[in-house]
PDB file of C-alpha atoms in Angstrom:
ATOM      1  CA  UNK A  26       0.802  -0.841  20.738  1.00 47.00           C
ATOM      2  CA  UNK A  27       2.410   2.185  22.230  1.00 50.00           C
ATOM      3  CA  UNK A  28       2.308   1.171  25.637  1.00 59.00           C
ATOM      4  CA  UNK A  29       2.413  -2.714  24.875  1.00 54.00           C
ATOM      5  CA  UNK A  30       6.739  -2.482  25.779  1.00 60.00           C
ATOM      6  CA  UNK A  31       6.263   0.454  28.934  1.00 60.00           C
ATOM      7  CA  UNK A  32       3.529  -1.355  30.211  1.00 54.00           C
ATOM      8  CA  UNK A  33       4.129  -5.334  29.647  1.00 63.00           C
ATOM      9  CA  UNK A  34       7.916  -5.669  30.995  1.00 63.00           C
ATOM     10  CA  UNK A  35       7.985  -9.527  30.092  1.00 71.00           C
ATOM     11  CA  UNK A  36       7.196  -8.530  26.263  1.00 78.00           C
ATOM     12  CA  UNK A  37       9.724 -10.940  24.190  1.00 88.00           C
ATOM     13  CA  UNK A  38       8.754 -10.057  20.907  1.00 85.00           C
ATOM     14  CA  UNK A  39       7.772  -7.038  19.008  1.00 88.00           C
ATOM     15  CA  UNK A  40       5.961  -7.515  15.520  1.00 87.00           C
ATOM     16  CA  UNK A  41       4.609  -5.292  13.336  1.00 84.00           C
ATOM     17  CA  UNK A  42       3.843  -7.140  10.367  1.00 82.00           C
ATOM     18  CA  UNK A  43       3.210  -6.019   6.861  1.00 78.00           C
ATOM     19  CA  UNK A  44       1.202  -3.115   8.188  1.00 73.00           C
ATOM     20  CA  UNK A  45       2.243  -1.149   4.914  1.00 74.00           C
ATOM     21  CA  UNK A  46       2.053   1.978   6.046  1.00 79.00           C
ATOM     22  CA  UNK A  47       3.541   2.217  10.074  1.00 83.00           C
ATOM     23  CA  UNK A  48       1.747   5.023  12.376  1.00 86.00           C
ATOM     24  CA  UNK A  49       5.190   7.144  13.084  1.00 92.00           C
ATOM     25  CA  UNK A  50       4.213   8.455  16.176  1.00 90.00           C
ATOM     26  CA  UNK A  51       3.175   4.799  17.263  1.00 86.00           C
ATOM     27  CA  UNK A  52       6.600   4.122  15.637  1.00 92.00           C
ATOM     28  CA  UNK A  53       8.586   6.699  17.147  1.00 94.00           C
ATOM     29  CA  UNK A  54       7.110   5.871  20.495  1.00 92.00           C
ATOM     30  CA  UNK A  55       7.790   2.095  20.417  1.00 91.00           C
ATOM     31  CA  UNK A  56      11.579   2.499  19.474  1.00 95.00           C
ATOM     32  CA  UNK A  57      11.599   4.853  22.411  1.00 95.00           C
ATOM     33  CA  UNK A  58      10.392   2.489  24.617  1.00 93.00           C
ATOM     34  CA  UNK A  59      12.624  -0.238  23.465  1.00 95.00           C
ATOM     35  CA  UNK A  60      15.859   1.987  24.015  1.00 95.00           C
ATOM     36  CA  UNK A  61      15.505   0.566  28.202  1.00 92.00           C
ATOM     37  CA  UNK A  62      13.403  -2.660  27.655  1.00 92.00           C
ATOM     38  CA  UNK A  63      15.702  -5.461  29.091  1.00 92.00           C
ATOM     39  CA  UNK A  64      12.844  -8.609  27.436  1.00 93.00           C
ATOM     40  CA  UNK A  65      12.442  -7.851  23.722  1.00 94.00           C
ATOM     41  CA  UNK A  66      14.854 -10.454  21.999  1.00 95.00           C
ATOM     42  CA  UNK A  67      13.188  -9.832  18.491  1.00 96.00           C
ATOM     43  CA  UNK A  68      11.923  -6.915  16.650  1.00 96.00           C
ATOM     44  CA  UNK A  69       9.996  -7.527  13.351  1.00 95.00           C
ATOM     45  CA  UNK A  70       9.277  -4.170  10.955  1.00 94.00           C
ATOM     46  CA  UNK A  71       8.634  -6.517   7.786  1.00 94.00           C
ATOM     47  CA  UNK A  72       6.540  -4.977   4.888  1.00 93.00           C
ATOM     48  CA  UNK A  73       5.978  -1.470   6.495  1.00 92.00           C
ATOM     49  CA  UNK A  74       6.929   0.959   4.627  1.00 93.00           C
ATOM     50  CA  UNK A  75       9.763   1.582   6.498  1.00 95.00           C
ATOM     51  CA  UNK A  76      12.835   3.795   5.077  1.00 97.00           C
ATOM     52  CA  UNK A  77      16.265   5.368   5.847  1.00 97.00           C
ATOM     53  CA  UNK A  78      14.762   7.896   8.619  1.00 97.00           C
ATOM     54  CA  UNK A  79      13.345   4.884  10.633  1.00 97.00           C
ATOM     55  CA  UNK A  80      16.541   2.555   9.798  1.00 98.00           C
ATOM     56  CA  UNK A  81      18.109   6.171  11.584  1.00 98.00           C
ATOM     57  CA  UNK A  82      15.472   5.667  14.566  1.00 98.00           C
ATOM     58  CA  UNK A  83      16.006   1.849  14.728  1.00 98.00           C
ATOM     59  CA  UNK A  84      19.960   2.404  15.081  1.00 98.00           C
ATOM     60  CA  UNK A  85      19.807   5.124  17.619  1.00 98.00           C
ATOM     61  CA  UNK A  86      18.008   2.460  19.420  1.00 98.00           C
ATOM     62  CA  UNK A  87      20.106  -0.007  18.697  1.00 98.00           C
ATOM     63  CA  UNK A  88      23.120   1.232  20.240  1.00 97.00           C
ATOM     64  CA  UNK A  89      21.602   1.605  23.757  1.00 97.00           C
ATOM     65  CA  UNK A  90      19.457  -1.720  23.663  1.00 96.00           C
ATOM     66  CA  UNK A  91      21.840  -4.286  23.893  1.00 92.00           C
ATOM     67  CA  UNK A  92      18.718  -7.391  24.313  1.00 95.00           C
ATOM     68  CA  UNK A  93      17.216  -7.326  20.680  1.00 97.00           C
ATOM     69  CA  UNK A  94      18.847 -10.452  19.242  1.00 97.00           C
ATOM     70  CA  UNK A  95      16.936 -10.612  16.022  1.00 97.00           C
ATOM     71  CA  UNK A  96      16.013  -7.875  13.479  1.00 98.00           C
ATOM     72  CA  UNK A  97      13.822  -8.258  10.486  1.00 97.00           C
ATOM     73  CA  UNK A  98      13.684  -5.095   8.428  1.00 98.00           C
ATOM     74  CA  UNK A  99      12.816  -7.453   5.004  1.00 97.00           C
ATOM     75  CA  UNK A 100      10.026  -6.320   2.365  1.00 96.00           C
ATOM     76  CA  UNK A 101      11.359  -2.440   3.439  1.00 96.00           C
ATOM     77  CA  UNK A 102      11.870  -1.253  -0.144  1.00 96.00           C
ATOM     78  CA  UNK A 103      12.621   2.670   0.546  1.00 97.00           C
ATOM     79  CA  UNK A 104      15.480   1.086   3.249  1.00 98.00           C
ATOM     80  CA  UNK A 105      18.256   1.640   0.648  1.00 98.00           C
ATOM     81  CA  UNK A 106      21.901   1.737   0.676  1.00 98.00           C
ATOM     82  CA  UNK A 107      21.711   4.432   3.457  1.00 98.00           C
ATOM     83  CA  UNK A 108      19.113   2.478   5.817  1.00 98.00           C
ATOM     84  CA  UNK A 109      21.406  -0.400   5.204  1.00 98.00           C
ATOM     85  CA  UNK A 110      24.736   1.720   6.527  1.00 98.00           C
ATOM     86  CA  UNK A 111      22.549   3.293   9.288  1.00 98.00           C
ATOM     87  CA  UNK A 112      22.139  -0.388  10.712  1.00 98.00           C
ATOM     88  CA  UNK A 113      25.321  -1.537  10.082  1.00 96.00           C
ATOM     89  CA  UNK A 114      26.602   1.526  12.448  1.00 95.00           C
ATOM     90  CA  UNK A 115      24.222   0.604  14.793  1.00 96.00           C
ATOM     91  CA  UNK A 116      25.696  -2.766  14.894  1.00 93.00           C
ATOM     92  CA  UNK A 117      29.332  -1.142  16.117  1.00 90.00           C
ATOM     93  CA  UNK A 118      27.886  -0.717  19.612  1.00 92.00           C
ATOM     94  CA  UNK A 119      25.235  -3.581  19.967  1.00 93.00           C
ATOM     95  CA  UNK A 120      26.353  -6.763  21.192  1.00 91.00           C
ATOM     96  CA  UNK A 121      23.294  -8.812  20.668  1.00 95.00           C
ATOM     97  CA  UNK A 122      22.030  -8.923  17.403  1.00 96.00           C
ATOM     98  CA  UNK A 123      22.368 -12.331  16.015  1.00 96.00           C
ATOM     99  CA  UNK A 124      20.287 -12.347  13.307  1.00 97.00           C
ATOM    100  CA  UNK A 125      19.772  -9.721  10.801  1.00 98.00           C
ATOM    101  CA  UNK A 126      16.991  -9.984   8.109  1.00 98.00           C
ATOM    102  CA  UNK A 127      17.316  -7.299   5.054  1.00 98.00           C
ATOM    103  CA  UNK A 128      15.944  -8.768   2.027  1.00 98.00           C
ATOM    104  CA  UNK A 129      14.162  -7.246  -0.751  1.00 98.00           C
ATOM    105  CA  UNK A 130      15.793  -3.563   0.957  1.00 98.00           C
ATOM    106  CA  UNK A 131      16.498  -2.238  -2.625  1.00 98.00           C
ATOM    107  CA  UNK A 132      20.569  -2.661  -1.292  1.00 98.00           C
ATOM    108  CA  UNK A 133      23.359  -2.345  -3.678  1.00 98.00           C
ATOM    109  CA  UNK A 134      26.901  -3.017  -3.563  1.00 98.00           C
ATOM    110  CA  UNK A 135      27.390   0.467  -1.169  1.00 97.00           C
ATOM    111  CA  UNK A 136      25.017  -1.315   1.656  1.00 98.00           C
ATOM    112  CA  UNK A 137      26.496  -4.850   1.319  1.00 98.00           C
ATOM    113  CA  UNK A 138      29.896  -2.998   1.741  1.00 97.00           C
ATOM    114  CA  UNK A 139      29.100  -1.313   4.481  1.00 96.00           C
ATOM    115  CA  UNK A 140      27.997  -4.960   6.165  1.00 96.00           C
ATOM    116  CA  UNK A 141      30.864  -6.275   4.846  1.00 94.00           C
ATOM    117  CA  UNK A 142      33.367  -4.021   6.575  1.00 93.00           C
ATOM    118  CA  UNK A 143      31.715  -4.234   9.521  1.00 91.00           C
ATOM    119  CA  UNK A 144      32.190  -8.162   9.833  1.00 90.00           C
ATOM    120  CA  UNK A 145      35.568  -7.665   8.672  1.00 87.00           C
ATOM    121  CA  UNK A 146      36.406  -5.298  11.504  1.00 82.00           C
ATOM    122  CA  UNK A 147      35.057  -7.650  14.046  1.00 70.00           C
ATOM    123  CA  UNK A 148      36.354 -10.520  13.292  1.00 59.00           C
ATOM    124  CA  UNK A 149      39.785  -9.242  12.806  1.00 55.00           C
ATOM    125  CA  UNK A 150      41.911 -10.755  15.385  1.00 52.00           C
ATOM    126  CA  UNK A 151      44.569  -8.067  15.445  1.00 53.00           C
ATOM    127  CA  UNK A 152      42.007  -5.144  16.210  1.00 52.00           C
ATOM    128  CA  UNK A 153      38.840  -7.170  18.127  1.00 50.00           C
ATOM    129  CA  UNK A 154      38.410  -6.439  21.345  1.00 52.00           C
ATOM    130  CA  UNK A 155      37.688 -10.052  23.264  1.00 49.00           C
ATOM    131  CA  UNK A 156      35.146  -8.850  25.302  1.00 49.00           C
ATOM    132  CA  UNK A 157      32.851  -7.475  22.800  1.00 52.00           C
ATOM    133  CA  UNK A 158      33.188 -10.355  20.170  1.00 56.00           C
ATOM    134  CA  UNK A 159      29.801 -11.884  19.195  1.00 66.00           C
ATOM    135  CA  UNK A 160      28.272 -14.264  16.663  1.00 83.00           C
ATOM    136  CA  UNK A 161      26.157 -13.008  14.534  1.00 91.00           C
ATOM    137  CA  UNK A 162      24.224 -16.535  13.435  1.00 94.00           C
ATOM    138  CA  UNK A 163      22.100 -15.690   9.794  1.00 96.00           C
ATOM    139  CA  UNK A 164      22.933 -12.396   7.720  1.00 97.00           C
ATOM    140  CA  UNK A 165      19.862 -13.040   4.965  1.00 98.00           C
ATOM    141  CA  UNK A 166      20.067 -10.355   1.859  1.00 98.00           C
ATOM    142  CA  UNK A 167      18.365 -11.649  -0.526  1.00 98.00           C
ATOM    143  CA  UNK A 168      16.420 -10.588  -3.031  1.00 98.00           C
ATOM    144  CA  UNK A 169      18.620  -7.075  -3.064  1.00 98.00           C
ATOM    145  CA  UNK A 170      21.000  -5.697  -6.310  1.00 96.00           C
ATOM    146  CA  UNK A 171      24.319  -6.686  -4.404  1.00 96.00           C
ATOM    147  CA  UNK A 172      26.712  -7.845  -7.743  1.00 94.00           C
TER     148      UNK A 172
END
């Protein structure tokens, strides 16, 4: 897989699939690769053992790679309140995620905060900018500890 984005420019989707415990040099590389990659609309990490380090990764990405439309980061237990903010940073400077997968993340009430002030402060009409504003289409957090 680490050459399947460099090498196969008309790549839409990138899937790695409860593959519990994710190669992070295979990791590390395909972020890298995805930080220029103009095809890749959706990137799947579901069930792999992911955490806050790669949610870290994932957002440096993130805020170069302005393609990826849909993100599934769901079964990712050791993601946490602080993968969940990482993300949510991330989203500041992306323009075109529309879908955002997190359940079962082991979120709280801190992560589901930190998403909620973000979609305040973008949908605020006094301080939006028109030319970034976006519609982010499903926001799915289930199975988390948000009260």
């Amino acid at each position: 897989m680490t050459n399947l984005v460099k090498d196969q420019p008309s790549v839409a989707f990138v899937n790695v699939d409860e593959n519990y415990k994710i190669d992070e040099e295979i990791f590390n590389q395909t972020i890298n690769q995805l930080i220029t990659n103009k095809t890749v609309v959706l990137l799947t990490f579901h069930n792999t053992n992911i955490n806050h380090q790669h949610t870290y990764t994932i957002s440096q990405m993130l805020m170069k790679n302005n393609t990826i439309e849909i993100l599934n980061l769901n079964e990712n237990y050791n993601i946490g309140d602080i993968g969940t903010c990482n993300i949510t940073n991330a989203l500041k400077y992306n323009h075109s995620i529309k879908e955002i997968y997190l359940d079962n993340v082991n979120m709280s009430d801190q992560g589901a905060c930190s998403i909620g002030e973000f979609l305040a402060s973008y949908t605020d009409d006094s301080t939006a900018n028109i030319t970034h504003r976006r519609t982010i289409n499903v926001l799915s957090l289930e199975y988390n500890e948000i009260t």
